[in-house]
Structures are given as structure tokens and as C-alpha cells.
Short mmCIF file of C-alpha atoms and ligand atoms in Angstrom, two decimals:
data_model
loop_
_atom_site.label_atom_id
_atom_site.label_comp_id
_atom_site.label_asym_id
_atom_site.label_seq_id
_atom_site.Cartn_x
_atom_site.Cartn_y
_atom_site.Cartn_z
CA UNK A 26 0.54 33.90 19.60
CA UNK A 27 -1.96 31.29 21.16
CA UNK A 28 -1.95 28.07 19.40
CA UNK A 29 -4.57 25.67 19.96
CA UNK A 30 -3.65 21.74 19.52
CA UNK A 31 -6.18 19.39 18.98
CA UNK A 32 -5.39 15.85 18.53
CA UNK A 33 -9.05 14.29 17.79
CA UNK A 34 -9.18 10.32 18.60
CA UNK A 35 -12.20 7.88 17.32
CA UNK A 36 -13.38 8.32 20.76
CA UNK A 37 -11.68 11.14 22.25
CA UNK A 38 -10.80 14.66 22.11
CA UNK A 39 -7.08 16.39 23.69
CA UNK A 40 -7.04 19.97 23.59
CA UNK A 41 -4.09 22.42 24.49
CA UNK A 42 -3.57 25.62 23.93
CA UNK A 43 0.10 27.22 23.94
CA UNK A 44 1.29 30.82 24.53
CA UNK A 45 3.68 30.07 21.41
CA UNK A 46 5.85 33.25 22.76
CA UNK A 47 6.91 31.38 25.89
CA UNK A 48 5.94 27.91 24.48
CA UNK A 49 4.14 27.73 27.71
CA UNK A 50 1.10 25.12 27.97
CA UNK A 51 -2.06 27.46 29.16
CA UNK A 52 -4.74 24.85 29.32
CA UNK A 53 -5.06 21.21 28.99
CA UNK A 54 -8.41 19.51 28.15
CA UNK A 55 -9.36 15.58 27.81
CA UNK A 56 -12.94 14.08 26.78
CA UNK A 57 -12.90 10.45 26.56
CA UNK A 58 -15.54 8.12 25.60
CA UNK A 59 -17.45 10.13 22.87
CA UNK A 60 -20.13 8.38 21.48
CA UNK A 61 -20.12 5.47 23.69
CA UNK A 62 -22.92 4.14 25.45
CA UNK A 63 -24.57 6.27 28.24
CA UNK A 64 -21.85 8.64 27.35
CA UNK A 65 -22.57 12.52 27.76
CA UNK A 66 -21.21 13.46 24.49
CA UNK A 67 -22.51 11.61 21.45
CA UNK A 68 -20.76 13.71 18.50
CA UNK A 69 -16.95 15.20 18.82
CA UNK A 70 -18.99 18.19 18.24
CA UNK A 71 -20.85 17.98 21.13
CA UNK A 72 -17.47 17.35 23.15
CA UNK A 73 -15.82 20.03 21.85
CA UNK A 74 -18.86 22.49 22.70
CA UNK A 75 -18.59 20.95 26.18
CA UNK A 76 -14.72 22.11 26.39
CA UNK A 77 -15.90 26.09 26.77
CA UNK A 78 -13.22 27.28 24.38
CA UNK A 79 -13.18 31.26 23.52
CA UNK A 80 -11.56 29.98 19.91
CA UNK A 81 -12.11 34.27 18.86
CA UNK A 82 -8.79 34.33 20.73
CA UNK A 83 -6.26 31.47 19.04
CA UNK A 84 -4.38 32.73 16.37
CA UNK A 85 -4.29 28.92 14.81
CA UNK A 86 -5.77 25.21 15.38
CA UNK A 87 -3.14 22.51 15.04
CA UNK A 88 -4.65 19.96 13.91
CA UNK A 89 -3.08 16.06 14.59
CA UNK A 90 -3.31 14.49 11.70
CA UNK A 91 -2.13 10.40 11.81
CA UNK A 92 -1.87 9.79 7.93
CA UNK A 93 -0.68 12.15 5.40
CA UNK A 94 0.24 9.70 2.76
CA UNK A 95 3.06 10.70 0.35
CA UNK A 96 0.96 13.97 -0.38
CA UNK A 97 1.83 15.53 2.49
CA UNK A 98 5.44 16.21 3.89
CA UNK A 99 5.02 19.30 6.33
CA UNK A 100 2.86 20.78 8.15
CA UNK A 101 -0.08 22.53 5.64
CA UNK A 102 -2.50 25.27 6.36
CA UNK A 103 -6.33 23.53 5.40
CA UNK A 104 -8.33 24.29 2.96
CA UNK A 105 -11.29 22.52 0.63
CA UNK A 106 -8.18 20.54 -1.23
CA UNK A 107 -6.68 19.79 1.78
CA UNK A 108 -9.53 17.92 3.53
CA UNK A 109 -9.94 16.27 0.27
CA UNK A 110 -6.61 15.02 -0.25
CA UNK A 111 -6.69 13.75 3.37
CA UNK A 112 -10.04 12.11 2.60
CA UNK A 113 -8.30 10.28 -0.34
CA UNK A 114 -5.78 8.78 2.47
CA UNK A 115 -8.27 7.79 4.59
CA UNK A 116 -8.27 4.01 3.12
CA UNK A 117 -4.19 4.08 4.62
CA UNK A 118 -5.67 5.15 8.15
CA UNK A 119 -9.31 4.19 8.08
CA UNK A 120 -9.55 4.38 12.33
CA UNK A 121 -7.61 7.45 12.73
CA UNK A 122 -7.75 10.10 9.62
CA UNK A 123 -12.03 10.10 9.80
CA UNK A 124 -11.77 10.93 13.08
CA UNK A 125 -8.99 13.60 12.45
CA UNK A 126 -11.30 15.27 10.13
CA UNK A 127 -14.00 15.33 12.11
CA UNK A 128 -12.37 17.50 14.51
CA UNK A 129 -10.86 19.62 11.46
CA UNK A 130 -14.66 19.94 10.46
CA UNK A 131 -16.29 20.84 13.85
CA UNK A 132 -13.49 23.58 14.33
CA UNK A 133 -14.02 24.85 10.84
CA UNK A 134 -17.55 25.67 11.86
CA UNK A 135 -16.87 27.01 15.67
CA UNK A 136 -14.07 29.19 14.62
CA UNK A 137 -14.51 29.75 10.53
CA UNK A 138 -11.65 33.03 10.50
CA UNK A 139 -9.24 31.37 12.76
CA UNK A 140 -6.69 29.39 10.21
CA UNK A 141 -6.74 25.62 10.49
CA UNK A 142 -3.34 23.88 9.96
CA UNK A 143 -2.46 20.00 9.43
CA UNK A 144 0.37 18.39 11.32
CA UNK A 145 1.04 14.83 10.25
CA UNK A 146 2.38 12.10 12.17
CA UNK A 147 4.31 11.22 9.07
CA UNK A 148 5.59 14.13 7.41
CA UNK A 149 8.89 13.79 9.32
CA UNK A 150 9.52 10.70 7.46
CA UNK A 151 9.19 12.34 4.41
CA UNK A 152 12.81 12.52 3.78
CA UNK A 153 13.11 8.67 4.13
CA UNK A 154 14.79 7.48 0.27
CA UNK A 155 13.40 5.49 -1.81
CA UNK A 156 15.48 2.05 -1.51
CA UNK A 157 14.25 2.67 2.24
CA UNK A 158 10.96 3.19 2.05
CA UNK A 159 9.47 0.56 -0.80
CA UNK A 160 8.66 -3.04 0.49
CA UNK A 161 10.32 -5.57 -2.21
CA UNK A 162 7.26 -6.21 -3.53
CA UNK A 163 6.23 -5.59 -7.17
CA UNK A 164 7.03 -2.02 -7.65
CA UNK A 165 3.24 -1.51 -9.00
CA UNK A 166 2.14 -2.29 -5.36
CA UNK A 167 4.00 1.14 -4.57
CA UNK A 168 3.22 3.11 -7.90
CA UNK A 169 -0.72 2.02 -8.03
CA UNK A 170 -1.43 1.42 -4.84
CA UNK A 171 0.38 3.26 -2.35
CA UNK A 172 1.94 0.29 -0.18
CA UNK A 173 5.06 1.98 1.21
CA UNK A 174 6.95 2.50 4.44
CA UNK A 175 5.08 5.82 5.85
CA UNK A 176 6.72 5.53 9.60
CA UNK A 177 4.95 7.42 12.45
CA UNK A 178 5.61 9.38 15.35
CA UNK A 179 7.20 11.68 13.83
CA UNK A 180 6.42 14.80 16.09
CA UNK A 181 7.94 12.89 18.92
CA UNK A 182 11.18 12.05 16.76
CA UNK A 183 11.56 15.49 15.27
CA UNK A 184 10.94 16.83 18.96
CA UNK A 185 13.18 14.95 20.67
CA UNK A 186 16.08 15.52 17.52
CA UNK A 187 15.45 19.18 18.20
CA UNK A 188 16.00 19.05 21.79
CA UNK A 189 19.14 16.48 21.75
CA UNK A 190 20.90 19.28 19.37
CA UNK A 191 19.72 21.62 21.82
CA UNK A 192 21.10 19.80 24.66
CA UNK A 193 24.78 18.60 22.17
CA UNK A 194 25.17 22.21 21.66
CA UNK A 195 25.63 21.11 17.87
CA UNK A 196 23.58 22.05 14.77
CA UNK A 197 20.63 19.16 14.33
CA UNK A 198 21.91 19.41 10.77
CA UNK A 199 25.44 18.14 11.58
CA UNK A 200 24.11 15.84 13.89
CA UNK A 201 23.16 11.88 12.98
CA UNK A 202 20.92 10.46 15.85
CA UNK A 203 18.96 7.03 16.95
CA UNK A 204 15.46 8.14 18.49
CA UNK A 205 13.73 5.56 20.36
CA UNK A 206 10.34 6.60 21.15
CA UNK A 207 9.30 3.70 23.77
CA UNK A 208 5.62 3.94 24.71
CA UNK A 209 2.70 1.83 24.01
CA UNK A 210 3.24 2.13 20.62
CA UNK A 211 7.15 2.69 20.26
CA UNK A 212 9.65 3.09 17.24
CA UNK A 213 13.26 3.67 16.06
CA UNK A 214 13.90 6.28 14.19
CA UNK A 215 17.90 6.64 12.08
CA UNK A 216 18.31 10.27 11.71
CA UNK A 217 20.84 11.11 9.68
CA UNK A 218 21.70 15.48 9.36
CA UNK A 219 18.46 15.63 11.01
CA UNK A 220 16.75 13.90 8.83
CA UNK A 221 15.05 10.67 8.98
CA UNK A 222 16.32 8.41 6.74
CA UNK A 223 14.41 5.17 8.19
CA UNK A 224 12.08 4.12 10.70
CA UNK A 225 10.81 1.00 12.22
CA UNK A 226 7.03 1.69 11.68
CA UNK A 227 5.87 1.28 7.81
CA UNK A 228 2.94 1.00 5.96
CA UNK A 229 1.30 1.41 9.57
CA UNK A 230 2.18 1.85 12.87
CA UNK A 231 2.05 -2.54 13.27
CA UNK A 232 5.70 -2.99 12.13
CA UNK A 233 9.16 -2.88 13.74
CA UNK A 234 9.55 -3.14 17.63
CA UNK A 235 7.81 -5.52 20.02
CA UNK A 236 4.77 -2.86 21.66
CA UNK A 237 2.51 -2.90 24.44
CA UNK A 238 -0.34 -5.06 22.28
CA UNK A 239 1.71 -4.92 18.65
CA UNK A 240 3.80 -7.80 17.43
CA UNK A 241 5.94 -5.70 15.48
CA UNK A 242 7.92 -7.42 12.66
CA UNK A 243 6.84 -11.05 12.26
CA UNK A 244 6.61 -12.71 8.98
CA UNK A 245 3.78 -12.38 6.47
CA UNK A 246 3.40 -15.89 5.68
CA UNK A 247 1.91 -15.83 9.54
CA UNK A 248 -1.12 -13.79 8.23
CA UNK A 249 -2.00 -15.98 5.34
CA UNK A 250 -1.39 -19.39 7.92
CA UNK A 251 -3.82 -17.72 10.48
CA UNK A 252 -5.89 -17.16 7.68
CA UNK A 253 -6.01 -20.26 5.93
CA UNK A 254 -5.06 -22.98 7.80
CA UNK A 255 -6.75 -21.34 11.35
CA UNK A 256 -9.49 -19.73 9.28
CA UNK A 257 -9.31 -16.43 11.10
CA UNK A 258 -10.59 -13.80 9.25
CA UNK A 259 -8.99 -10.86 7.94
CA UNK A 260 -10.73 -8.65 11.11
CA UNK A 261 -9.42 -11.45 13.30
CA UNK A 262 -6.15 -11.37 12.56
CA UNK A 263 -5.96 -7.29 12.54
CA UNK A 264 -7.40 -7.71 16.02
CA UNK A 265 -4.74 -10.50 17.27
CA UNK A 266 -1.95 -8.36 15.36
CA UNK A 267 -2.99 -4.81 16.84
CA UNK A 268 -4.69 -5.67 20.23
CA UNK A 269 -3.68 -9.17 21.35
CA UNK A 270 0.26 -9.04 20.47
CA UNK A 271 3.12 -7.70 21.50
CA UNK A 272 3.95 -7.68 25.79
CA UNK A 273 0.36 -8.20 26.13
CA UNK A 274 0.45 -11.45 24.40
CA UNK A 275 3.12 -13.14 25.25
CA UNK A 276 2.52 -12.33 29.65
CA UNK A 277 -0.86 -11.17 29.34
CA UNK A 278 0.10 -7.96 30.82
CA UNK A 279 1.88 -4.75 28.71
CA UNK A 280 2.23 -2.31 31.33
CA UNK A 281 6.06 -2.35 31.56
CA UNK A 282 6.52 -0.59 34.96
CA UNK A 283 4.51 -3.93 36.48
CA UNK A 284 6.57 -6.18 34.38
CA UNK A 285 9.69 -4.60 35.31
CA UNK A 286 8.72 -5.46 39.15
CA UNK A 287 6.79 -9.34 38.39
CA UNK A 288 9.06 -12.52 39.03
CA UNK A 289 6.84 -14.58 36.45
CA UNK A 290 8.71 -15.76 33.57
CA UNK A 291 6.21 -14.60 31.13
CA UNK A 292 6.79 -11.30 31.62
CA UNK A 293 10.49 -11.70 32.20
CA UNK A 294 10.38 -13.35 28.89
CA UNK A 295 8.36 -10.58 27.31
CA UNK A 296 10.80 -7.54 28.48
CA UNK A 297 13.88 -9.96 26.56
CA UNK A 298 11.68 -10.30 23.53
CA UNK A 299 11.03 -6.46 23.83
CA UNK A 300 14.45 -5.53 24.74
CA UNK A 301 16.27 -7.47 22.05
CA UNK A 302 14.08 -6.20 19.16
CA UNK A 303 15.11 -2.38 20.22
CA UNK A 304 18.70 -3.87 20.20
CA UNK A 305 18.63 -5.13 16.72
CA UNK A 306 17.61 -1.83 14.88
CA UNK A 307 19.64 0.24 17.27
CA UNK A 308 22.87 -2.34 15.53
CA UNK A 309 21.66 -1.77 12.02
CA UNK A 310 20.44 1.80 12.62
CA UNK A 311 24.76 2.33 13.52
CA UNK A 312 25.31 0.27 10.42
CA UNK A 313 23.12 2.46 8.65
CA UNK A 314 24.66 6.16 9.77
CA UNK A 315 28.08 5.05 10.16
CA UNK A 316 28.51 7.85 13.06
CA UNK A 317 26.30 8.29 15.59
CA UNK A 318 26.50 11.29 17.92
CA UNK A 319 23.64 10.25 20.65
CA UNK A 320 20.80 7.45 21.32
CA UNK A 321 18.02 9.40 22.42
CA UNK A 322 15.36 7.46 24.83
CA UNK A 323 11.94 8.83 25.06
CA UNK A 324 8.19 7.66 25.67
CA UNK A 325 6.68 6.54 29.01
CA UNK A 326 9.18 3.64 28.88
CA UNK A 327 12.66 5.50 27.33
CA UNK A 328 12.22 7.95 30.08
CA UNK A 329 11.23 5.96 33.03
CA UNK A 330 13.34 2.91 32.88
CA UNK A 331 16.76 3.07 34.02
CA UNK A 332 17.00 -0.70 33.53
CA UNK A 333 15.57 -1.28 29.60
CA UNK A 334 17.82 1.73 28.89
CA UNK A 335 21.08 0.06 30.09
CA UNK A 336 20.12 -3.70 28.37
CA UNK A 337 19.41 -1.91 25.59
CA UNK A 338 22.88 0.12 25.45
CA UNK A 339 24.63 -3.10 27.37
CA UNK A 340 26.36 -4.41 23.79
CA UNK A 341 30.15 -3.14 23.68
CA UNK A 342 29.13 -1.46 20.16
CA UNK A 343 27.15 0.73 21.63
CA UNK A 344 30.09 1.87 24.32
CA UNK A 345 31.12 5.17 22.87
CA UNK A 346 27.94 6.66 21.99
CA UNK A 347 26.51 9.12 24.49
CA UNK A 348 22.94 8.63 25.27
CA UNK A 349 20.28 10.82 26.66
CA UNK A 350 16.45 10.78 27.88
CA UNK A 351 14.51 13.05 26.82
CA UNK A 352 10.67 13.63 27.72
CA UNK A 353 8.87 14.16 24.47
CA UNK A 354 6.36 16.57 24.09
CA UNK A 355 4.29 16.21 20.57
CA UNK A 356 1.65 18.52 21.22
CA UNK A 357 4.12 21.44 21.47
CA UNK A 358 6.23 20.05 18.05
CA UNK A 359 2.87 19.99 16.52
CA UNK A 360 2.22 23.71 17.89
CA UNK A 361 5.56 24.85 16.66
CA UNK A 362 4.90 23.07 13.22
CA UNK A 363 1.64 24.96 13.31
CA UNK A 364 3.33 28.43 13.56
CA UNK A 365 6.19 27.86 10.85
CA UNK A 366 2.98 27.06 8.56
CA UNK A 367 1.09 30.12 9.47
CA UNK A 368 4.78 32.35 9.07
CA UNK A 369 4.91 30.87 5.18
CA UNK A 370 1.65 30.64 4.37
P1 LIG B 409 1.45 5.88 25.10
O1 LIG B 409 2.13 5.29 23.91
O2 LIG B 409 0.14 5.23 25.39
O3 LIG B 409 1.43 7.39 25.12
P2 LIG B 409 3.43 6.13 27.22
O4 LIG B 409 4.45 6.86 26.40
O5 LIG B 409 2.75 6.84 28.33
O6 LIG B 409 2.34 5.41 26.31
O7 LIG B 409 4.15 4.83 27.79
C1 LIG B 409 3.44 3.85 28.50
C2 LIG B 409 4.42 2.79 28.95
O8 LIG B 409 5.43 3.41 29.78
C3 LIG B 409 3.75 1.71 29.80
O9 LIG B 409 4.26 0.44 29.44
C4 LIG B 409 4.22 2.07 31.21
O10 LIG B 409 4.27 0.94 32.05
C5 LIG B 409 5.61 2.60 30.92
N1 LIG B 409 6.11 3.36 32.07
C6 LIG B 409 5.61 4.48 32.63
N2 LIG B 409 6.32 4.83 33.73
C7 LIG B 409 7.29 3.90 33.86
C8 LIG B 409 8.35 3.68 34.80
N3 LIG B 409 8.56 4.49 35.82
N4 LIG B 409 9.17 2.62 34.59
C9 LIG B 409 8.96 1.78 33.56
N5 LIG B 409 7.99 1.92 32.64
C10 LIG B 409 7.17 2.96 32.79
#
């Protein structure tokens, strides 16, 4: 079976399609910069014309999909009420989920008999209980509006779980885990019978560790200070939050491999600030599981750096517990999502 992946960004388009029998990649395509200035390609459907795909031949189109609410906790084959309900979510990921439908709705027309499926970055959280998932806020800010813990990258963490019970020779569903997907955007992941039972992302993908330009947990009462005592505006402060933060805004800098190698304090300063954060939920993650058979590192950073792996694990708590890196591969968990859809659909 081919299986097409298509993870369609505000401004770009990935596309890869997978031999599903050998879960081999067959071809990789990239546009970036769609409807930007001077750029060649002013509509995703333009850009995915431009890609030359023969879509009579793919038995399915996985579709990335960032938000899926608490509608949606697996993988769903798309149809009118589909694209609906993910329009309805769209206020919970207002940069990503318009552009995710755009690509659904450009494929829908290039290949109309080829079945469309929806993988969602948060369905793997699904499992997440309640006393886990609701902010202690008034429960009506749950109940009417939807203001939960969501948690994302959950390809990557159901991936990688897959993978370490692969590689423990042990049943995922025996098997309680720590998944730390360190990239750009990274998060924690307490995975208990392989299932996630919390994560360090919530109502979006701002909270929990310190990122490449996210702060990560800080507390609200910041917001409303910037707000009314700085008078930033609500945009402002998203900006500063999402863009400014994290590694970036404390050295200026939040490529890690260049702050592993600087001597400037800032950026020594940063990697602590980073490093110490991953500790902390890693600690209450153990306090959480009780047992935990393996810390799994993944994400440009888990994989690549020997050294934040070992501060991280340095603590004597963490002594007994095996740990392994494992390169993540979401397009191929989103793929493999894609065909258990299509086998119960
Ligand atoms: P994204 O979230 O954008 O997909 P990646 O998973 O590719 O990001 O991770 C990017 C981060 O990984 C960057 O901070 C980069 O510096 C870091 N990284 C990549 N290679 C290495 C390396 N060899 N050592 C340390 N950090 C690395």
C-alpha cells in the first residue's frame, strides 16, 4: 500500500509517500514560502500542483492534523462532518488547523476517490484522565469553553513508545515510559501501559519545558503584568511568549548545537535553565508512574546531545532506569495511523 503524508504548514507544504509494506520512504517533497512575497506559489494549491504527484496511485492521504480537540482521539477517515468538526476547533489552533484543512481541501479535489484520513497531533493524549488534564480553574472554563490540557506531539511520543518496546523486547502495554521529545518545540510525555497519562504541553504547545523561542511554564499573573502594567497587547505578549522566549530569549540564540560549543554565560545559563526544567518533570513524571522501565530521548536535541542527555539523567534517582535515544520519525507514525484507519473503516 502507498501512503501519502502530507503535513500542510501556514506557509509550507511536506509531502512523503511510504511503501506501507516495507514502511520504506519513496519520495520526499518540501515547498516553503507559499504565499509570500515574490514567491512562486501563491495558494497551497498551486504548491501542491507544482509537486507532480500521480495521487491515481496512493491508496490513502495522511493528513497532519495539529488540533483535534476532545472530538477526536484517533486517527479518522474525512468526510463533510469531519472537516466540520475540525473547523469548529479551529479557534484552539487558529495558525495551524486552517492551514491543515487547506491541504485536506486541495487533495480532496486532486484526488476525490483516494480516501483522506486525519492524524492528530493530539489524539495520543487522549487517554490523559481527567484530574490530569483540567487546569484548576472554574470547571465551566472546561465544560463551556474547552480550556483543557490537549498535549502535542503525540506521533513522535507514540512513535518513539512503539519503538522503545520494540527495542525492550516487552509488550508497550506492560511497559511505563518517560518520552522526551527535545526539538525546537520539545515535551515530556508519562506513559503509563502505553498510554499517556500526562504531558508537559496543554492547552497549546506554549506550556511545560524551556524551547528554542517558548518560555514554557511561567506564571499567568506574568501575562496580565505585561499587559497592564507594560501595556503590551494581547498580540504582543503571544509574540514575546511564542517567538521571543525560551533559549532564544534568555542568549539570544536557540540553536542548541551552537550553545553547546559558546563560552558566553548567556547561553551557558540558558542550557541550565533548559536542562533543569526537563529534570523537574522527568522527577515528578517517576513520582507519577511509580516504575519506570526506560527514559526515551528523541528530537534534534534528545538524539544529538550526549551531554544534555547525561545532566539530564545526572540525579542519583534517575540511576537505575535504562535510557535510550531514539530518532523519531512522525511522518511514518502518522502513515501507520493512516492504514489502521483505512483497515477499520
Ligand atoms: P524541530 O522541532 O524544528 O523539528 P529538531 O527536532 O530538528 O527541531 O531539533 C532542533 C534542535 O536540535 C536545535 O536546537 C539544534 O541545535 C539541535 N541539534 C541538532 N543537532 C544537534 C547536535 N548534534 N547536538 C546538539 N543539538 C543538536
Amino acid at each position: 500500500m502507498k501512503i501519502a503524508v502530507l503535513n500542510s504548514g501556514s506557509s509550507s507544504l511536506k509531502f512523503k509517500i511510504f511503501d506501507m509494506d516495507t514502511k520504506e520512504l519513496i519520495s520526499s517533497k518540501n515547498v516553503e514560502h507559499i504565499g509570500e512575497l515574490n514567491s512562486a506559489f501563491q495558494t497551497h494549491h498551486e504548491a501542491i500542483k507544482s509537486l507532480g504527484i500521480d495521487f491515481s496511485l496512493l491508496d490513502g492521504i495522511a493528513h497532519r492534523v495539529v488540533h483535534g480537540g476532545d472530538t477526536f482521539s484517533k486517527a479518522t477517515l474525512i468526510d463533510e462532518k469531519v472537516i466540520n468538526a475540525i473547523k469548529t476547533i479551529i479557534p484552539l489552533a487558529p495558525l495551524h488547523n486552517p492551514a491543515n484543512l487547506e491541504g485536506i481541501l486541495v487533495c480532496q479535489k486532486k484526488a476525490p476517490n483516494t480516501p483522506q484520513i486525519a492524524v492528530f497531533d493530539t489524539a495520543f493524549h487522549s487517554s490523559i484522565p481527567k484530574e490530569a488534564f483540567l487546569y484548576a480553574l472554574p470547571l465551566e472554563m472546561y465544560e463551556k469553553h474547552k480550556i483543557r490540557r490537549y498535549g502535542f506531539h503525540g506521533s513522535s511520543h507514540a512513535y518513539v513508545s512503539k519503538k522503545a518496546a520494540e527495542i525492550l523486547e516487552k509488550d508497550l502495554n506492560k511497559l511505563n515510559l518517560i518520552t522526551l521529545h527535545l526539538g525546537n518545540g520539545a515535551s515530556a510525555c508519562a506513559i503509563e501501559k502505553g498510554k499517556s497519562i500526562d504531558t508537559s504541553m496543554g492547552f497549546t504547545p506554549l506550556e511545560g519545558l524551556v524551547m528554542g523561542s517558548r518560555c514554557g511554564d511561567i506564571d499567568p499573573a506574568i501575562v496580565i503584568y505585561m499587559q497592564r502594567e507594560l501595556g503590551m497587547s494581547a498580540d504582543e505578549v503571544d509574540a514575546l511568549l511564542n517567538k521571543k522566549s525560551g533559549l532564544l530569549g534568555i542568549c539570544g540564540n536557540n540553536d542548541v548545537r551552537s550553545l553547546l560549543d559558546s563560552a558566553d554565560e548567556k547561553a551557558k545559563l540558558a542550557l541550565e535553565m533548559m536542562i533543569r526544567r526537563i529534570k523537574k518533570y522527568v522527577g515528578g513524571y517517576m513520582a507519577l508512574l511509580g516504575r519506570v522501565d526506560a527514559i526515551v530521548f528523541t528530537g534534534g536535541i534528545g538524539e544529538h546531545s550526549t551531554y544534555v542527555r547525561e545532566r539530564v539523567l545526572e540525579s542519583a534517582l534517575f540511576k537505575d532506569i535504562k535510557s535510550l535515544v531514539i530518532e523519531t520519525d512522525e511522518e511514518l507514525e502518522i502513515a501507520m495511523e493512516c492504514i489502521e484507519a483505512l483497515e477499520n473503516k
